[in-house]
Amino acid sequence: MKELEDLKQELYKQSKSSEEIKQQNAELSQKIRCLSSKISAKDLHMDDLHQKLDMAERRIQQLSGSVHQLQTERDHYVKKLKEVRRMWQQ
């Protein structure tokens, strides 16, 4: 009888321990789902930022090309202006 009671008590302890572990697993699973969602959201945000960065870099390249073209035009007009001044001074 004592052995049966000891086994029942051990079974009760094991069941209680099992329930606690199941509860901990459920809580950890929920935390993992939450973190996974946050990581996914951050990944989407990072992708969006990369796209914006790529667009900004393309725009910078376009503007750099425009600046170079404008500098070339400016140099051309400065040269023409100098020629016109020389003509008027003669």
CSV table of C-alpha atoms in Angstrom, one decimal:
chain,number,residue,atom,x,y,z
A,1,MET,CA,0.0,0.0,0.0
A,2,LYS,CA,2.8,2.4,0.9
A,3,GLU,CA,4.5,1.7,-2.4
A,4,LEU,CA,1.3,2.4,-4.3
A,5,GLU,CA,0.9,5.7,-2.4
A,6,ASP,CA,4.5,6.6,-3.1
A,7,LEU,CA,4.0,5.8,-6.8
A,8,LYS,CA,0.7,7.9,-6.9
A,9,GLN,CA,2.6,10.8,-5.3
A,10,GLU,CA,5.5,10.5,-7.7
A,11,LEU,CA,3.0,10.4,-10.6
A,12,TYR,CA,1.3,13.5,-9.2
A,13,LYS,CA,4.6,15.3,-9.0
A,14,GLN,CA,5.6,14.2,-12.6
A,15,SER,CA,2.2,15.4,-13.9
A,16,LYS,CA,2.5,18.7,-12.2
A,17,SER,CA,6.1,19.1,-13.5
A,18,SER,CA,4.8,18.1,-17.0
A,19,GLU,CA,2.1,20.8,-16.8
A,20,GLU,CA,4.6,23.5,-15.8
A,21,ILE,CA,6.9,22.5,-18.6
A,22,LYS,CA,4.0,22.6,-21.1
A,23,GLN,CA,3.0,26.1,-19.8
A,24,GLN,CA,6.6,27.3,-20.2
A,25,ASN,CA,6.8,25.8,-23.7
A,26,ALA,CA,3.6,27.6,-24.6
A,27,GLU,CA,4.9,30.9,-23.2
A,28,LEU,CA,8.2,30.5,-25.1
A,29,SER,CA,6.4,29.6,-28.3
A,30,GLN,CA,4.4,32.8,-28.0
A,31,LYS,CA,7.6,34.8,-27.4
A,32,ILE,CA,9.1,33.2,-30.5
A,33,ARG,CA,6.1,34.0,-32.6
A,34,CYS,CA,6.2,37.6,-31.4
A,35,LEU,CA,9.9,37.9,-32.1
A,36,SER,CA,9.5,36.4,-35.5
A,37,SER,CA,6.8,38.9,-36.3
A,38,LYS,CA,9.0,41.7,-35.2
A,39,ILE,CA,11.9,40.4,-37.2
A,40,SER,CA,9.7,40.1,-40.3
A,41,ALA,CA,8.5,43.7,-39.8
A,42,LYS,CA,12.1,44.9,-39.4
A,43,ASP,CA,13.1,42.9,-42.6
A,44,LEU,CA,10.4,44.7,-44.5
A,45,HIS,CA,11.5,48.0,-43.2
A,46,MET,CA,15.1,47.3,-44.1
A,47,ASP,CA,14.0,46.3,-47.6
A,48,ASP,CA,12.1,49.5,-47.9
A,49,LEU,CA,15.1,51.5,-46.7
A,50,HIS,CA,17.4,49.7,-49.2
A,51,GLN,CA,15.0,50.6,-52.0
A,52,LYS,CA,15.0,54.2,-50.9
A,53,LEU,CA,18.8,54.2,-50.7
A,54,ASP,CA,19.1,52.8,-54.2
A,55,MET,CA,16.7,55.4,-55.5
A,56,ALA,CA,18.7,58.2,-53.8
A,57,GLU,CA,22.0,56.9,-55.2
A,58,ARG,CA,20.5,56.8,-58.7
A,59,ARG,CA,19.2,60.4,-58.2
A,60,ILE,CA,22.7,61.5,-57.0
A,61,GLN,CA,24.2,60.0,-60.1
A,62,GLN,CA,21.7,61.8,-62.3
A,63,LEU,CA,22.3,65.1,-60.5
A,64,SER,CA,26.1,64.6,-60.7
A,65,GLY,CA,25.8,64.1,-64.5
A,66,SER,CA,23.6,67.2,-64.7
A,67,VAL,CA,26.2,69.2,-62.6
A,68,HIS,CA,29.0,68.0,-64.9
A,69,GLN,CA,27.0,69.1,-68.0
A,70,LEU,CA,26.2,72.5,-66.4
A,71,GLN,CA,29.8,73.0,-65.6
A,72,THR,CA,30.8,72.2,-69.1
A,73,GLU,CA,28.2,74.7,-70.4
A,74,ARG,CA,29.4,77.3,-68.0
A,75,ASP,CA,33.0,76.8,-69.1
A,76,HIS,CA,31.9,77.1,-72.7
A,77,TYR,CA,30.0,80.4,-72.1
A,78,VAL,CA,32.9,81.8,-70.1
A,79,LYS,CA,35.2,81.0,-73.0
A,80,LYS,CA,32.7,82.7,-75.4
A,81,LEU,CA,32.4,85.7,-73.2
A,82,LYS,CA,36.2,86.1,-73.1
A,83,GLU,CA,36.3,85.9,-76.9
A,84,VAL,CA,33.5,88.6,-77.2
A,85,ARG,CA,35.4,90.9,-74.7
A,86,ARG,CA,38.6,90.5,-76.7
A,87,MET,CA,36.7,91.3,-79.9
A,88,TRP,CA,35.3,94.5,-78.3
A,89,GLN,CA,38.6,95.5,-76.9
A,90,GLN,CA,40.3,95.4,-80.4
